[in-house]
Structure formats: structure tokens, C-alpha cells
Amino acid sequence: MLRLGILIRVSLPGLHANPTNSRHSMAYSAKIGPSILSSDLSCLGSECVRMMECGADYLHLDVMDGHFVPNITFGHPMVECLRKTVGQDPFFDMHMMVSRPEQWVKPMAAAGASQYTFHLEATTNPGNLIKEIRESGMKVGLAIKPGTTVEELAPWANQIDMALVMTVEPGFGGQKFMEDMMPKVSWLRSQFPSLDIEVDGGVGPDTIHKCAEAGANMIVSGSALIASDDPRSVIALLRTAVAEAIQKRSLDR
Ligand SMILES: O=C(CO)[C@H](O)[C@H](O)COP(=O)(O)O
Ligand SMILES: [Fe+2]
């Protein structure tokens, strides 16, 4: 039986697009981040605590503004309350499905966000936004919608901590997983072997193996996990699938 959360070291000379300027460490691991979008929103704090107690590695918090996507969720005041409820330790990955993501960097940092994941489609100046996020003390995630090519993300890959490949059109939980996004993940993994690569949308026990084989290591799961009678087992299953794929990839080298 594999130990959960297996960590591997990768060393593939020549494959990284720009190894000398890369921010990525030479290790990545399987991490599972529940999306609490599908939970009872009147109990967000206790749902976050429940997910962490069930073995989640981080929390994926979906911020929607009703403009970039046709839905509204919550903003930084809610994040501040969640931080107080769960304490300092849990990692908050803010999935910012908002227009003008620049305007929420400082409020989110002050509220206790750990990583600010913005959409490439939402800004005209990704370089400046990356700099502002980092100066605010957060990690940087860069997300692309299904219609955006991975080549458009590539120029920024060495400046970010995580790339998010959306596997549904952003806006709603509970949608069908888009398997045709997997070539994007495979390409990113081949070009940036140590980059954290996240998938989000329709991911659960039925679809995790496609994501893991393609090379994703940060797994967002919403409805499949939250609605489960046994979220602890689902989290363990997802993590094991990713950890085994990481180990297989390292052995294949
Ligand atoms: O960003 C999102 C939607 O835009 C959510 O994170 C995502 O949909 C997770 O929920 P599910 O696993 O139910 O698809
Ligand atoms: Fe999300």
C-alpha cells in the first residue's frame, strides 16, 4: 500500500522551458482541495472544518462576481470569517472567478487568503497582477477556462506557483467533467515537470484517474466529495490515485 501524500523528486534536464528562472521547487505532491461551493452555504465554517478533519490538504474557495461568470458566491468578508473559524493553518486557494481581479488582491490577503488564483481571461496585464499578488504575501495561481489554450498560459508558467486547468465552464458546481481538457494537463506536465497543476470541475472517483494520468497533482472536488456519505474515504481514494500516478511517472523516467 502506498503511503498517502507521497512526495517525489523529479530531475529531467532539458524539459523545463526556463529552468533557471523557474519558481518551482523540484518536488510536487498529491493534494486534495474540497470545493465548498456545493455544501450548505449557511454552514460554510463547519463544512470547512469537517473537510479538514476528513483529511483535505487545502480548501478551494470559489469567488464569483456575477460578471465574469453568471453566478454570485461570496467575497473577502466571508474569507475573513472562515479564517477565524478554521484557524491559521488551512491553506486557502482562492479561485477568483471575477472581472478585474486586481481589485481584490489586498482585501483577500488581509482576509487570510493563502493563494490568489486569477483567470488569465480576466486581465490585460497578468505580469503586473502576479507581482501584486506576490507583494501581498500570497502564492499565485493562474487559471484558464476550457476555451483558452495552454500555450497562452505557458509564458507565465515560470512566474506562478500553480496552473489551474478548468475541466468545466466556470460558474457552477455539479457539471460534467470535460475529458478533452486532459491534453492541456499532459502538455503542461511535460513542459513544466515540477509545476503544481490543478484541475477543477466534475472531478471525483469516476474521473480522477484521467486527471492523475495526465499529470494533475492538485485536485479540486466539489459535489462528488461534499455529497458523499464518506468524504474521508473519497479524499483518500483521490489522493492515492494521484500519488500512484506520480510514482509511476517517476519510475518511467
Ligand atoms: O470553480 C468551480 C465552478 O466554477 C468549482 O470549483 C467546481 O465546479 C467544483 O465543483 P464540482 O466538483 O461539483 O464540479
Ligand atoms: Fe473552482
GROMACS .gro file of C-alpha atoms and ligand atoms in nm:
model
  268
    1MET     CA    1   0.000   0.000   0.000
    2LEU     CA    2   0.136   0.339  -0.093
    3ARG     CA    3   0.178   0.599   0.176
    4LEU     CA    4  -0.064   0.884   0.115
    5GLY     CA    5   0.076   1.222   0.015
    6ILE     CA    6   0.380   1.064  -0.145
    7LEU     CA    7   0.647   1.316  -0.240
    8ILE     CA    8   0.875   1.259  -0.534
    9ARG     CA    9   1.175   1.434  -0.673
   10VAL     CA   10   1.191   1.496  -1.043
   11SER     CA   11   1.500   1.580  -1.243
   12LEU     CA   12   1.455   1.599  -1.614
   13PRO     CA   13   1.728   1.810  -1.769
   14GLY     CA   14   1.625   1.999  -2.077
   15LEU     CA   15   1.249   1.966  -2.047
   16HIS     CA   16   1.180   2.272  -1.839
   17ALA     CA   17   1.111   2.575  -2.057
   18ASN     CA   18   1.326   2.805  -1.845
   19PRO     CA   19   1.474   2.621  -1.550
   20THR     CA   20   1.700   2.898  -1.432
   21ASN     CA   21   1.414   3.143  -1.382
   22SER     CA   22   1.163   2.892  -1.251
   23ARG     CA   23   0.999   2.944  -0.913
   24HIS     CA   24   0.902   2.581  -0.883
   25SER     CA   25   1.076   2.354  -0.638
   26MET     CA   26   1.185   2.021  -0.780
   27ALA     CA   27   0.913   1.832  -0.597
   28TYR     CA   28   0.540   1.813  -0.610
   29SER     CA   29   0.289   1.601  -0.428
   30ALA     CA   30  -0.074   1.489  -0.439
   31LYS     CA   31  -0.304   1.739  -0.271
   32ILE     CA   32  -0.681   1.729  -0.242
   33GLY     CA   33  -0.880   2.051  -0.204
   34PRO     CA   34  -1.253   2.029  -0.149
   35SER     CA   35  -1.461   2.297  -0.320
   36ILE     CA   36  -1.720   2.400  -0.065
   37LEU     CA   37  -1.944   2.553  -0.331
   38SER     CA   38  -2.171   2.250  -0.317
   39SER     CA   39  -2.207   2.246   0.060
   40ASP     CA   40  -2.482   2.401   0.270
   41LEU     CA   41  -2.371   2.763   0.237
   42SER     CA   42  -2.528   2.855   0.570
   43CYS     CA   43  -2.274   2.624   0.738
   44LEU     CA   44  -1.958   2.715   0.546
   45GLY     CA   45  -1.738   2.735   0.855
   46SER     CA   46  -1.832   2.394   0.990
   47GLU     CA   47  -1.812   2.245   0.640
   48CYS     CA   48  -1.454   2.373   0.605
   49VAL     CA   49  -1.365   2.227   0.945
   50ARG     CA   50  -1.533   1.897   0.851
   51MET     CA   51  -1.335   1.873   0.525
   52MET     CA   52  -1.003   1.940   0.700
   53GLU     CA   53  -1.088   1.677   0.964
   54CYS     CA   54  -1.160   1.432   0.682
   55GLY     CA   55  -0.804   1.472   0.553
   56ALA     CA   56  -0.824   1.757   0.299
   57ASP     CA   57  -0.486   1.913   0.217
   58TYR     CA   58  -0.630   2.255   0.142
   59LEU     CA   59  -0.958   2.437   0.082
   60HIS     CA   60  -1.061   2.565  -0.261
   61LEU     CA   61  -1.285   2.871  -0.219
   62ASP     CA   62  -1.485   2.977  -0.526
   63VAL     CA   63  -1.538   3.352  -0.555
   64MET     CA   64  -1.788   3.452  -0.828
   65ASP     CA   65  -1.894   3.808  -0.905
   66GLY     CA   66  -2.196   3.763  -1.133
   67HIS     CA   67  -2.000   3.932  -1.414
   68PHE     CA   68  -1.705   3.713  -1.512
   69VAL     CA   69  -1.936   3.415  -1.452
   70PRO     CA   70  -2.318   3.407  -1.432
   71ASN     CA   71  -2.331   3.330  -1.059
   72ILE     CA   72  -2.252   3.500  -0.728
   73THR     CA   73  -2.096   3.342  -0.421
   74PHE     CA   74  -1.903   3.540  -0.160
   75GLY     CA   75  -1.612   3.778  -0.116
   76HIS     CA   76  -1.336   3.869   0.126
   77PRO     CA   77  -1.560   3.934   0.432
   78MET     CA   78  -1.663   3.569   0.421
   79VAL     CA   79  -1.300   3.461   0.382
   80GLU     CA   80  -1.209   3.660   0.692
   81CYS     CA   81  -1.481   3.480   0.890
   82LEU     CA   82  -1.374   3.140   0.758
   83ARG     CA   83  -1.014   3.210   0.854
   84LYS     CA   84  -1.124   3.289   1.210
   85THR     CA   85  -1.328   2.968   1.222
   86VAL     CA   86  -1.068   2.725   1.084
   87GLY     CA   87  -0.755   2.888   1.230
   88GLN     CA   88  -0.426   2.987   1.067
   89ASP     CA   89  -0.318   2.651   0.928
   90PRO     CA   90  -0.553   2.553   0.643
   91PHE     CA   91  -0.434   2.671   0.301
   92PHE     CA   92  -0.698   2.882   0.124
   93ASP     CA   93  -0.678   2.859  -0.255
   94MET     CA   94  -0.898   3.146  -0.376
   95HIS     CA   95  -1.046   3.066  -0.716
   96MET     CA   96  -1.122   3.420  -0.831
   97MET     CA   97  -1.390   3.398  -1.100
   98VAL     CA   98  -1.415   3.775  -1.116
   99SER     CA   99  -1.366   4.057  -1.362
  100ARG     CA  100  -1.088   4.300  -1.271
  101PRO     CA  101  -0.914   4.055  -1.033
  102GLU     CA  102  -0.666   4.332  -0.946
  103GLN     CA  103  -0.919   4.498  -0.716
  104TRP     CA  104  -0.942   4.212  -0.465
  105VAL     CA  105  -0.574   4.128  -0.412
  106LYS     CA  106  -0.516   4.337  -0.100
  107PRO     CA  107  -0.858   4.266   0.062
  108MET     CA  108  -0.812   3.893   0.009
  109ALA     CA  109  -0.459   3.899   0.151
  110ALA     CA  110  -0.585   4.089   0.456
  111ALA     CA  111  -0.871   3.842   0.498
  112GLY     CA  112  -0.631   3.548   0.522
  113ALA     CA  113  -0.614   3.404   0.169
  114SER     CA  114  -0.309   3.186   0.103
  115GLN     CA  115  -0.314   3.170  -0.276
  116TYR     CA  116  -0.482   3.403  -0.526
  117THR     CA  117  -0.582   3.210  -0.837
  118PHE     CA  118  -0.698   3.451  -1.107
  119HIS     CA  119  -0.823   3.387  -1.458
  120LEU     CA  120  -0.597   3.472  -1.749
  121GLU     CA  121  -0.908   3.581  -1.943
  122ALA     CA  122  -0.994   3.843  -1.679
  123THR     CA  123  -0.686   4.065  -1.702
  124THR     CA  124  -0.489   4.253  -1.964
  125ASN     CA  125  -0.172   4.260  -1.752
  126PRO     CA  126  -0.100   3.920  -1.595
  127GLY     CA  127   0.262   4.012  -1.521
  128ASN     CA  128   0.170   4.308  -1.305
  129LEU     CA  129  -0.103   4.113  -1.127
  130ILE     CA  130   0.139   3.830  -1.047
  131LYS     CA  131   0.375   4.089  -0.896
  132GLU     CA  132   0.097   4.248  -0.687
  133ILE     CA  133  -0.020   3.911  -0.554
  134ARG     CA  134   0.330   3.818  -0.452
  135GLU     CA  135   0.394   4.155  -0.289
  136SER     CA  136   0.076   4.099  -0.087
  137GLY     CA  137   0.228   3.781   0.055
  138MET     CA  138   0.013   3.525  -0.128
  139LYS     CA  139   0.103   3.246  -0.366
  140VAL     CA  140   0.000   3.286  -0.729
  141GLY     CA  141  -0.239   3.060  -0.920
  142LEU     CA  142  -0.328   3.114  -1.287
  143ALA     CA  143  -0.648   2.961  -1.425
  144ILE     CA  144  -0.767   2.904  -1.780
  145LYS     CA  145  -1.123   2.839  -1.898
  146PRO     CA  146  -1.190   2.549  -2.136
  147GLY     CA  147  -1.174   2.779  -2.441
  148THR     CA  148  -0.828   2.917  -2.358
  149THR     CA  149  -0.525   2.736  -2.493
  150VAL     CA  150  -0.249   2.619  -2.269
  151GLU     CA  151   0.003   2.795  -2.492
  152GLU     CA  152  -0.149   3.125  -2.373
  153LEU     CA  153  -0.070   3.027  -2.013
  154ALA     CA  154   0.281   2.899  -2.087
  155PRO     CA  155   0.463   3.237  -2.093
  156TRP     CA  156   0.364   3.290  -1.729
  157ALA     CA  157   0.429   2.938  -1.604
  158ASN     CA  158   0.771   3.010  -1.458
  159GLN     CA  159   0.634   3.302  -1.255
  160ILE     CA  160   0.341   3.124  -1.091
  161ASP     CA  161   0.304   2.863  -0.818
  162MET     CA  162   0.012   2.677  -0.973
  163ALA     CA  163  -0.170   2.643  -1.304
  164LEU     CA  164  -0.542   2.565  -1.293
  165VAL     CA  165  -0.689   2.387  -1.593
  166MET     CA  166  -1.068   2.420  -1.571
  167THR     CA  167  -1.249   2.099  -1.658
  168VAL     CA  168  -1.592   2.268  -1.673
  169GLU     CA  169  -1.706   2.613  -1.779
  170PRO     CA  170  -1.662   2.812  -1.458
  171GLY     CA  171  -1.973   2.929  -1.275
  172PHE     CA  172  -2.144   2.627  -1.123
  173GLY     CA  173  -2.068   2.311  -0.929
  174GLY     CA  174  -2.204   1.974  -1.031
  175GLN     CA  175  -2.123   1.992  -1.404
  176LYS     CA  176  -1.989   1.713  -1.625
  177PHE     CA  177  -1.611   1.665  -1.639
  178MET     CA  178  -1.456   1.768  -1.972
  179GLU     CA  179  -1.212   1.492  -2.056
  180ASP     CA  180  -1.097   1.682  -2.363
  181MET     CA  181  -0.908   1.920  -2.130
  182MET     CA  182  -0.661   1.643  -2.037
  183PRO     CA  183  -0.419   1.714  -2.325
  184LYS     CA  184  -0.367   2.059  -2.172
  185VAL     CA  185  -0.266   1.898  -1.842
  186SER     CA  186  -0.035   1.649  -2.016
  187TRP     CA  187   0.132   1.925  -2.214
  188LEU     CA  188   0.186   2.139  -1.905
  189ARG     CA  189   0.329   1.843  -1.713
  190SER     CA  190   0.571   1.766  -1.998
  191GLN     CA  191   0.688   2.127  -2.026
  192PHE     CA  192   0.692   2.216  -1.655
  193PRO     CA  193   0.769   1.893  -1.469
  194SER     CA  194   0.765   2.043  -1.121
  195LEU     CA  195   0.475   2.288  -1.155
  196ASP     CA  196   0.168   2.240  -0.934
  197ILE     CA  197  -0.115   2.166  -1.178
  198GLU     CA  198  -0.473   2.182  -1.053
  199VAL     CA  199  -0.791   2.052  -1.215
  200ASP     CA  200  -1.134   2.180  -1.118
  201GLY     CA  201  -1.481   2.078  -1.228
  202GLY     CA  202  -1.656   1.742  -1.228
  203VAL     CA  203  -1.365   1.566  -1.058
  204GLY     CA  204  -1.441   1.269  -0.833
  205PRO     CA  205  -1.379   0.895  -0.806
  206ASP     CA  206  -1.510   0.838  -1.162
  207THR     CA  207  -1.280   1.090  -1.328
  208ILE     CA  208  -0.972   1.111  -1.105
  209HIS     CA  209  -0.769   0.853  -1.297
  210LYS     CA  210  -0.782   1.060  -1.618
  211CYS     CA  211  -0.658   1.364  -1.424
  212ALA     CA  212  -0.387   1.172  -1.243
  213GLU     CA  213  -0.257   1.003  -1.560
  214ALA     CA  214  -0.245   1.338  -1.740
  215GLY     CA  215  -0.027   1.479  -1.460
  216ALA     CA  216  -0.252   1.687  -1.236
  217ASN     CA  217  -0.143   1.688  -0.872
  218MET     CA  218  -0.380   1.938  -0.708
  219ILE     CA  219  -0.733   1.805  -0.722
  220VAL     CA  220  -1.043   2.012  -0.658
  221SER     CA  221  -1.356   1.812  -0.590
  222GLY     CA  222  -1.692   1.964  -0.506
  223SER     CA  223  -2.018   1.780  -0.542
  224ALA     CA  224  -1.866   1.430  -0.563
  225LEU     CA  225  -1.692   1.485  -0.231
  226ILE     CA  226  -1.934   1.702  -0.037
  227ALA     CA  227  -2.236   1.486  -0.118
  228SER     CA  228  -2.056   1.166  -0.023
  229ASP     CA  229  -2.157   0.975   0.291
  230ASP     CA  230  -1.789   0.906   0.347
  231PRO     CA  231  -1.579   1.207   0.241
  232ARG     CA  232  -1.275   1.076   0.428
  233SER     CA  233  -1.263   0.769   0.200
  234VAL     CA  234  -1.321   0.978  -0.112
  235ILE     CA  235  -1.034   1.211  -0.021
  236ALA     CA  236  -0.808   0.911   0.043
  237LEU     CA  237  -0.909   0.750  -0.287
  238LEU     CA  238  -0.840   1.068  -0.485
  239ARG     CA  239  -0.504   1.117  -0.318
  240THR     CA  240  -0.397   0.758  -0.370
  241ALA     CA  241  -0.482   0.776  -0.744
  242VAL     CA  242  -0.267   1.087  -0.784
  243ALA     CA  243   0.018   0.957  -0.567
  244GLU     CA  244   0.033   0.634  -0.766
  245ALA     CA  245   0.042   0.824  -1.095
  246ILE     CA  246   0.323   1.046  -0.964
  247GLN     CA  247   0.521   0.743  -0.856
  248LYS     CA  248   0.462   0.570  -1.190
  249ARG     CA  249   0.582   0.878  -1.375
  250SER     CA  250   0.898   0.891  -1.168
  251LEU     CA  251   0.966   0.520  -1.228
  252ASP     CA  252   0.910   0.559  -1.604
  253ARG     CA  253   1.194   0.808  -1.624
  254LIG     O1  254  -1.487   2.651  -0.988
  254LIG     C1  255  -1.585   2.580  -0.979
  254LIG     C2  256  -1.701   2.603  -1.067
  254LIG     O2  257  -1.677   2.711  -1.148
  254LIG     C3  258  -1.589   2.473  -0.872
  254LIG     O3  259  -1.468   2.472  -0.801
  254LIG     C4  260  -1.610   2.337  -0.931
  254LIG     O4  261  -1.718   2.330  -1.015
  254LIG     C5  262  -1.618   2.229  -0.824
  254LIG     O5  263  -1.740   2.165  -0.815
  254LIG     P1  264  -1.771   2.025  -0.883
  254LIG     O6  265  -1.665   1.928  -0.840
  254LIG     O7  266  -1.906   1.991  -0.832
  254LIG     O8  267  -1.769   2.045  -1.033
  255FE      FE  268  -1.323   2.640  -0.851
   0.00000   0.00000   0.00000
